[in-house]
Amino acid sequence: MQPKIDLHVHTHYSYDSLITPEELIFYAKKRGLDGVAVTDHDRIDGALKIAKETDFLIIQGMEISSLNGHIVALNVQEQIPPRLSVDETVDKIHEAGGIAVACHPVTPFKVGLGKHTSSKFDAVEVINASAFPFNYSVKHSQKIASRLGIARVAGSDAHYGPEIGYAYTLVDAELEVEEIIKALSKGLCQPFGRAIPLTTRLKRELLILKRKL
Ligand SMILES: [Zn+2]
Ligand SMILES: [Zn+2]
């Protein structure tokens, strides 16, 4: 089996996301995904709660704001503190039994690690469907992954239901979290995806704006 997993999704436990747990599962299934990683900004509680309440495969994770850029932690069950150095953050993720992904490392308008990526990471997110400009980000992230010789993964970075699944990773593993994480850390996976359409991004921005009014 090759589970199809969106490895980067924000739910409404992230201050900037509209996605409710119900929408998360609804759109993930609609897109033909076998699982999703819940990676809210600097909090784990939503991921833990959602995983407990559904049979759908949820990888518990976080997107951590380190001192030098965002880092996605996959398969952690405890809060990793923000504002630590990149090295400390990656160490804490590993100690917690997780893997560390250098997400959107060189994407304009996102807080990427740039030259702070290293082979200490388990994977580079080479496709981020929310990235803009998309092709530029993919090309330069691929270069980083080649230089480091680590796994390449993909995720949507969705903050709005219809954005889920525009990028996903096919993993050579059984449909089971530990197996998937092991395969990812060995690079037994392939990234796929395309940019979220502009109309969908605009709708998201309008809805977020409306919520603030
Ligand atoms: Zn980010
Ligand atoms: Zn994100």
PDB file of C-alpha atoms and ligand atoms in Angstrom:
ATOM      1  CA  MET A   1       0.000   0.000   0.000  1.00  0.00           C
ATOM      2  CA  GLN A   2       1.083   3.600  -0.611  1.00  0.00           C
ATOM      3  CA  PRO A   3      -0.881   5.880   1.688  1.00  0.00           C
ATOM      4  CA  LYS A   4      -1.534   9.355   0.314  1.00  0.00           C
ATOM      5  CA  ILE A   5      -0.992  11.875   3.097  1.00  0.00           C
ATOM      6  CA  ASP A   6      -1.152  15.647   3.339  1.00  0.00           C
ATOM      7  CA  LEU A   7       1.664  16.294   5.829  1.00  0.00           C
ATOM      8  CA  HIS A   8       0.918  19.948   6.643  1.00  0.00           C
ATOM      9  CA  VAL A   9      -2.581  21.085   7.655  1.00  0.00           C
ATOM     10  CA  HIS A  10      -3.683  23.760  10.136  1.00  0.00           C
ATOM     11  CA  THR A  11      -6.953  23.435  12.026  1.00  0.00           C
ATOM     12  CA  HIS A  12      -8.784  26.203  13.860  1.00  0.00           C
ATOM     13  CA  TYR A  13      -6.560  25.533  16.855  1.00  0.00           C
ATOM     14  CA  SER A  14      -4.117  27.669  14.820  1.00  0.00           C
ATOM     15  CA  TYR A  15      -4.989  31.354  15.210  1.00  0.00           C
ATOM     16  CA  ASP A  16      -4.946  31.826  11.424  1.00  0.00           C
ATOM     17  CA  SER A  17      -6.896  28.774  10.220  1.00  0.00           C
ATOM     18  CA  LEU A  18     -10.603  28.298   9.498  1.00  0.00           C
ATOM     19  CA  ILE A  19     -10.599  24.484   9.413  1.00  0.00           C
ATOM     20  CA  THR A  20     -12.820  22.732  11.968  1.00  0.00           C
ATOM     21  CA  PRO A  21     -12.123  19.069  12.846  1.00  0.00           C
ATOM     22  CA  GLU A  22     -15.243  18.064  10.866  1.00  0.00           C
ATOM     23  CA  GLU A  23     -14.073  19.960   7.775  1.00  0.00           C
ATOM     24  CA  LEU A  24     -10.603  18.447   8.113  1.00  0.00           C
ATOM     25  CA  ILE A  25     -11.931  14.900   7.766  1.00  0.00           C
ATOM     26  CA  PHE A  26     -14.569  15.849   5.187  1.00  0.00           C
ATOM     27  CA  TYR A  27     -12.116  17.470   2.753  1.00  0.00           C
ATOM     28  CA  ALA A  28      -9.354  14.920   3.379  1.00  0.00           C
ATOM     29  CA  LYS A  29     -11.746  12.127   2.342  1.00  0.00           C
ATOM     30  CA  LYS A  30     -13.130  14.152  -0.554  1.00  0.00           C
ATOM     31  CA  ARG A  31      -9.576  14.584  -1.882  1.00  0.00           C
ATOM     32  CA  GLY A  32      -8.907  10.847  -1.653  1.00  0.00           C
ATOM     33  CA  LEU A  33      -6.314  11.185   1.095  1.00  0.00           C
ATOM     34  CA  ASP A  34      -5.597   8.277   3.439  1.00  0.00           C
ATOM     35  CA  GLY A  35      -4.427  10.523   6.247  1.00  0.00           C
ATOM     36  CA  VAL A  36      -3.403  14.027   7.303  1.00  0.00           C
ATOM     37  CA  ALA A  37      -0.846  15.530   9.631  1.00  0.00           C
ATOM     38  CA  VAL A  38      -2.320  18.160  11.926  1.00  0.00           C
ATOM     39  CA  THR A  39       0.417  20.767  12.358  1.00  0.00           C
ATOM     40  CA  ASP A  40      -0.999  23.758  14.226  1.00  0.00           C
ATOM     41  CA  HIS A  41       1.213  26.731  15.044  1.00  0.00           C
ATOM     42  CA  ASP A  42       2.985  26.124  18.360  1.00  0.00           C
ATOM     43  CA  ARG A  43       0.304  23.923  19.888  1.00  0.00           C
ATOM     44  CA  ILE A  44      -0.337  20.205  20.042  1.00  0.00           C
ATOM     45  CA  ASP A  45      -3.695  20.065  21.882  1.00  0.00           C
ATOM     46  CA  GLY A  46      -5.870  20.198  18.738  1.00  0.00           C
ATOM     47  CA  ALA A  47      -3.938  17.392  17.037  1.00  0.00           C
ATOM     48  CA  LEU A  48      -4.182  15.187  20.145  1.00  0.00           C
ATOM     49  CA  LYS A  49      -7.900  15.812  20.515  1.00  0.00           C
ATOM     50  CA  ILE A  50      -8.750  15.277  16.843  1.00  0.00           C
ATOM     51  CA  ALA A  51      -6.731  12.030  16.643  1.00  0.00           C
ATOM     52  CA  LYS A  52      -8.655  10.685  19.622  1.00  0.00           C
ATOM     53  CA  GLU A  53     -12.044  11.524  18.128  1.00  0.00           C
ATOM     54  CA  THR A  54     -11.715   9.969  14.673  1.00  0.00           C
ATOM     55  CA  ASP A  55     -10.838   6.661  12.988  1.00  0.00           C
ATOM     56  CA  PHE A  56      -9.272   8.558  10.090  1.00  0.00           C
ATOM     57  CA  LEU A  57      -5.457   8.430  10.156  1.00  0.00           C
ATOM     58  CA  ILE A  58      -4.121  11.535  11.902  1.00  0.00           C
ATOM     59  CA  ILE A  59      -0.410  12.184  12.363  1.00  0.00           C
ATOM     60  CA  GLN A  60      -0.074  14.333  15.455  1.00  0.00           C
ATOM     61  CA  GLY A  61       2.261  17.223  14.854  1.00  0.00           C
ATOM     62  CA  MET A  62       3.025  20.890  15.279  1.00  0.00           C
ATOM     63  CA  GLU A  63       4.536  23.705  13.276  1.00  0.00           C
ATOM     64  CA  ILE A  64       7.084  25.233  15.618  1.00  0.00           C
ATOM     65  CA  SER A  65       8.300  28.825  15.390  1.00  0.00           C
ATOM     66  CA  SER A  66      12.008  28.370  16.077  1.00  0.00           C
ATOM     67  CA  LEU A  67      14.324  31.368  16.329  1.00  0.00           C
ATOM     68  CA  ASN A  68      15.302  30.962  12.685  1.00  0.00           C
ATOM     69  CA  GLY A  69      12.133  29.807  10.978  1.00  0.00           C
ATOM     70  CA  HIS A  70       9.257  27.356  11.008  1.00  0.00           C
ATOM     71  CA  ILE A  71       9.842  23.645  11.604  1.00  0.00           C
ATOM     72  CA  VAL A  72       7.190  20.944  11.225  1.00  0.00           C
ATOM     73  CA  ALA A  73       7.344  18.180  13.831  1.00  0.00           C
ATOM     74  CA  LEU A  74       5.549  14.958  12.897  1.00  0.00           C
ATOM     75  CA  ASN A  75       4.545  12.258  15.382  1.00  0.00           C
ATOM     76  CA  VAL A  76       4.989  14.208  18.609  1.00  0.00           C
ATOM     77  CA  GLN A  77       2.504  13.983  21.480  1.00  0.00           C
ATOM     78  CA  GLU A  78       3.929  16.745  23.627  1.00  0.00           C
ATOM     79  CA  GLN A  79       4.307  20.474  23.224  1.00  0.00           C
ATOM     80  CA  ILE A  80       7.709  21.499  21.791  1.00  0.00           C
ATOM     81  CA  PRO A  81       8.451  25.061  22.949  1.00  0.00           C
ATOM     82  CA  PRO A  82       8.780  27.856  20.394  1.00  0.00           C
ATOM     83  CA  ARG A  83      11.659  30.373  20.106  1.00  0.00           C
ATOM     84  CA  LEU A  84      14.463  27.854  20.633  1.00  0.00           C
ATOM     85  CA  SER A  85      17.430  27.559  18.275  1.00  0.00           C
ATOM     86  CA  VAL A  86      16.982  25.323  15.239  1.00  0.00           C
ATOM     87  CA  ASP A  87      19.345  22.720  16.712  1.00  0.00           C
ATOM     88  CA  GLU A  88      17.556  22.628  20.053  1.00  0.00           C
ATOM     89  CA  THR A  89      14.164  22.391  18.373  1.00  0.00           C
ATOM     90  CA  VAL A  90      15.215  19.452  16.183  1.00  0.00           C
ATOM     91  CA  ASP A  91      16.769  17.700  19.199  1.00  0.00           C
ATOM     92  CA  LYS A  92      13.564  18.119  21.198  1.00  0.00           C
ATOM     93  CA  ILE A  93      11.501  16.724  18.304  1.00  0.00           C
ATOM     94  CA  HIS A  94      13.756  13.657  18.115  1.00  0.00           C
ATOM     95  CA  GLU A  95      13.694  13.169  21.891  1.00  0.00           C
ATOM     96  CA  ALA A  96       9.892  13.214  21.703  1.00  0.00           C
ATOM     97  CA  GLY A  97       9.996  10.404  19.120  1.00  0.00           C
ATOM     98  CA  GLY A  98       9.143  12.599  16.175  1.00  0.00           C
ATOM     99  CA  ILE A  99      10.743  13.623  12.897  1.00  0.00           C
ATOM    100  CA  ALA A 100      11.687  17.156  11.860  1.00  0.00           C
ATOM    101  CA  VAL A 101      10.710  18.670   8.518  1.00  0.00           C
ATOM    102  CA  ALA A 102      12.205  21.876   7.131  1.00  0.00           C
ATOM    103  CA  CYS A 103       8.941  23.313   5.832  1.00  0.00           C
ATOM    104  CA  HIS A 104       8.775  25.979   3.073  1.00  0.00           C
ATOM    105  CA  PRO A 105      12.525  26.642   3.568  1.00  0.00           C
ATOM    106  CA  VAL A 106      12.874  29.309   0.873  1.00  0.00           C
ATOM    107  CA  THR A 107       9.333  30.573   0.232  1.00  0.00           C
ATOM    108  CA  PRO A 108       8.778  34.341   0.077  1.00  0.00           C
ATOM    109  CA  PHE A 109       6.116  35.591   2.569  1.00  0.00           C
ATOM    110  CA  LYS A 110       6.610  32.527   4.795  1.00  0.00           C
ATOM    111  CA  VAL A 111       8.996  32.146   7.723  1.00  0.00           C
ATOM    112  CA  GLY A 112      11.398  29.560   6.302  1.00  0.00           C
ATOM    113  CA  LEU A 113      14.759  28.368   7.599  1.00  0.00           C
ATOM    114  CA  GLY A 114      16.797  29.357   4.535  1.00  0.00           C
ATOM    115  CA  LYS A 115      20.428  28.545   5.261  1.00  0.00           C
ATOM    116  CA  HIS A 116      19.558  27.155   8.695  1.00  0.00           C
ATOM    117  CA  THR A 117      18.498  23.839   7.148  1.00  0.00           C
ATOM    118  CA  SER A 118      20.897  20.958   7.822  1.00  0.00           C
ATOM    119  CA  SER A 119      21.177  17.207   7.468  1.00  0.00           C
ATOM    120  CA  LYS A 120      20.000  16.992  11.085  1.00  0.00           C
ATOM    121  CA  PHE A 121      16.510  17.317   9.607  1.00  0.00           C
ATOM    122  CA  ASP A 122      14.690  14.200   8.496  1.00  0.00           C
ATOM    123  CA  ALA A 123      13.012  15.774   5.483  1.00  0.00           C
ATOM    124  CA  VAL A 124      12.584  18.900   3.406  1.00  0.00           C
ATOM    125  CA  GLU A 125       9.094  20.009   2.390  1.00  0.00           C
ATOM    126  CA  VAL A 126       9.817  20.471  -1.318  1.00  0.00           C
ATOM    127  CA  ILE A 127       6.189  21.086  -2.301  1.00  0.00           C
ATOM    128  CA  ASN A 128       4.035  23.444  -0.239  1.00  0.00           C
ATOM    129  CA  ALA A 129       0.762  24.072  -2.081  1.00  0.00           C
ATOM    130  CA  SER A 130       0.298  27.468  -0.406  1.00  0.00           C
ATOM    131  CA  ALA A 131       3.711  28.743  -1.517  1.00  0.00           C
ATOM    132  CA  PHE A 132       3.839  31.812  -3.716  1.00  0.00           C
ATOM    133  CA  PRO A 133       5.540  32.019  -6.148  1.00  0.00           C
ATOM    134  CA  PHE A 134       4.968  28.265  -6.297  1.00  0.00           C
ATOM    135  CA  ASN A 135       7.465  27.135  -8.969  1.00  0.00           C
ATOM    136  CA  TYR A 136      10.263  29.219  -7.484  1.00  0.00           C
ATOM    137  CA  SER A 137       9.691  27.646  -4.056  1.00  0.00           C
ATOM    138  CA  VAL A 138       9.605  24.084  -5.379  1.00  0.00           C
ATOM    139  CA  LYS A 139      12.766  24.553  -7.440  1.00  0.00           C
ATOM    140  CA  HIS A 140      14.815  26.019  -4.610  1.00  0.00           C
ATOM    141  CA  SER A 141      13.495  23.592  -1.976  1.00  0.00           C
ATOM    142  CA  GLN A 142      14.444  20.687  -4.264  1.00  0.00           C
ATOM    143  CA  LYS A 143      17.986  22.073  -4.412  1.00  0.00           C
ATOM    144  CA  ILE A 144      18.191  22.107  -0.614  1.00  0.00           C
ATOM    145  CA  ALA A 145      16.903  18.513  -0.415  1.00  0.00           C
ATOM    146  CA  SER A 146      19.496  17.400  -3.009  1.00  0.00           C
ATOM    147  CA  ARG A 147      22.310  19.129  -1.140  1.00  0.00           C
ATOM    148  CA  LEU A 148      21.292  17.580   2.194  1.00  0.00           C
ATOM    149  CA  GLY A 149      20.433  14.167   0.739  1.00  0.00           C
ATOM    150  CA  ILE A 150      17.338  13.744   2.913  1.00  0.00           C
ATOM    151  CA  ALA A 151      13.706  12.812   2.263  1.00  0.00           C
ATOM    152  CA  ARG A 152      11.411  15.024   0.178  1.00  0.00           C
ATOM    153  CA  VAL A 153       7.858  15.533   1.363  1.00  0.00           C
ATOM    154  CA  ALA A 154       4.830  17.623   0.422  1.00  0.00           C
ATOM    155  CA  GLY A 155       1.872  19.205   2.170  1.00  0.00           C
ATOM    156  CA  SER A 156      -0.805  21.764   1.448  1.00  0.00           C
ATOM    157  CA  ASP A 157      -0.221  24.116   4.437  1.00  0.00           C
ATOM    158  CA  ALA A 158      -4.014  24.478   4.240  1.00  0.00           C
ATOM    159  CA  HIS A 159      -5.776  27.060   6.438  1.00  0.00           C
ATOM    160  CA  TYR A 160      -9.179  26.645   4.687  1.00  0.00           C
ATOM    161  CA  GLY A 161     -10.978  23.318   4.035  1.00  0.00           C
ATOM    162  CA  PRO A 162     -10.963  23.364   0.207  1.00  0.00           C
ATOM    163  CA  GLU A 163      -7.151  23.851   0.256  1.00  0.00           C
ATOM    164  CA  ILE A 164      -6.534  20.424   1.817  1.00  0.00           C
ATOM    165  CA  GLY A 165      -4.843  17.855  -0.427  1.00  0.00           C
ATOM    166  CA  TYR A 166      -3.435  20.136  -3.134  1.00  0.00           C
ATOM    167  CA  ALA A 167      -0.078  18.663  -2.131  1.00  0.00           C
ATOM    168  CA  TYR A 168       0.501  15.257  -0.591  1.00  0.00           C
ATOM    169  CA  THR A 169       3.155  12.630   0.002  1.00  0.00           C
ATOM    170  CA  LEU A 170       2.919   9.010  -1.151  1.00  0.00           C
ATOM    171  CA  VAL A 171       4.579   6.824   1.466  1.00  0.00           C
ATOM    172  CA  ASP A 172       5.855   3.260   1.012  1.00  0.00           C
ATOM    173  CA  ALA A 173       4.313   1.928   4.209  1.00  0.00           C
ATOM    174  CA  GLU A 174       1.271   0.317   5.745  1.00  0.00           C
ATOM    175  CA  LEU A 175      -1.496   2.654   6.848  1.00  0.00           C
ATOM    176  CA  GLU A 176      -0.180   3.038  10.383  1.00  0.00           C
ATOM    177  CA  VAL A 177       1.425   6.104  11.936  1.00  0.00           C
ATOM    178  CA  GLU A 178       4.648   4.519  13.247  1.00  0.00           C
ATOM    179  CA  GLU A 179       5.230   2.707   9.932  1.00  0.00           C
ATOM    180  CA  ILE A 180       4.638   5.901   7.971  1.00  0.00           C
ATOM    181  CA  ILE A 181       7.055   7.885  10.158  1.00  0.00           C
ATOM    182  CA  LYS A 182       9.720   5.192   9.820  1.00  0.00           C
ATOM    183  CA  ALA A 183       9.336   5.180   6.022  1.00  0.00           C
ATOM    184  CA  LEU A 184       9.488   8.990   5.845  1.00  0.00           C
ATOM    185  CA  SER A 185      12.701   9.076   7.880  1.00  0.00           C
ATOM    186  CA  LYS A 186      14.238   6.584   5.441  1.00  0.00           C
ATOM    187  CA  GLY A 187      13.131   8.622   2.434  1.00  0.00           C
ATOM    188  CA  LEU A 188      10.697   5.937   1.263  1.00  0.00           C
ATOM    189  CA  CYS A 189       8.245   8.504  -0.050  1.00  0.00           C
ATOM    190  CA  GLN A 190       7.471  10.800  -2.977  1.00  0.00           C
ATOM    191  CA  PRO A 191       6.125  14.351  -2.966  1.00  0.00           C
ATOM    192  CA  PHE A 192       3.299  15.441  -5.303  1.00  0.00           C
ATOM    193  CA  GLY A 193       1.136  18.477  -5.700  1.00  0.00           C
ATOM    194  CA  ARG A 194       0.318  21.763  -7.300  1.00  0.00           C
ATOM    195  CA  ALA A 195      -0.391  25.301  -6.247  1.00  0.00           C
ATOM    196  CA  ILE A 196      -3.709  26.090  -4.567  1.00  0.00           C
ATOM    197  CA  PRO A 197      -5.754  28.058  -7.152  1.00  0.00           C
ATOM    198  CA  LEU A 198      -5.799  31.821  -6.679  1.00  0.00           C
ATOM    199  CA  THR A 199      -9.605  31.915  -6.381  1.00  0.00           C
ATOM    200  CA  THR A 200      -9.464  29.508  -3.435  1.00  0.00           C
ATOM    201  CA  ARG A 201      -6.731  31.592  -1.760  1.00  0.00           C
ATOM    202  CA  LEU A 202      -8.801  34.739  -2.247  1.00  0.00           C
ATOM    203  CA  LYS A 203     -11.879  33.098  -0.728  1.00  0.00           C
ATOM    204  CA  ARG A 204      -9.786  32.099   2.286  1.00  0.00           C
ATOM    205  CA  GLU A 205      -8.449  35.631   2.730  1.00  0.00           C
ATOM    206  CA  LEU A 206     -11.977  37.067   2.526  1.00  0.00           C
ATOM    207  CA  LEU A 207     -13.320  34.592   5.081  1.00  0.00           C
ATOM    208  CA  ILE A 208     -10.454  35.322   7.478  1.00  0.00           C
ATOM    209  CA  LEU A 209     -11.034  39.040   7.041  1.00  0.00           C
ATOM    210  CA  LYS A 210     -14.754  38.615   7.671  1.00  0.00           C
ATOM    211  CA  ARG A 211     -14.018  36.692  10.859  1.00  0.00           C
ATOM    212  CA  LYS A 212     -11.876  39.588  12.128  1.00  0.00           C
ATOM    213  CA  LEU A 213     -14.598  42.223  11.512  1.00  0.00           C
TER     214      LEU A 213
HETATM  215 ZN    ZN B   1       5.002  28.095   8.226  1.00  0.00          ZN
HETATM  216 ZN    ZN B   2       1.994  25.958   8.064  1.00  0.00          ZN
END
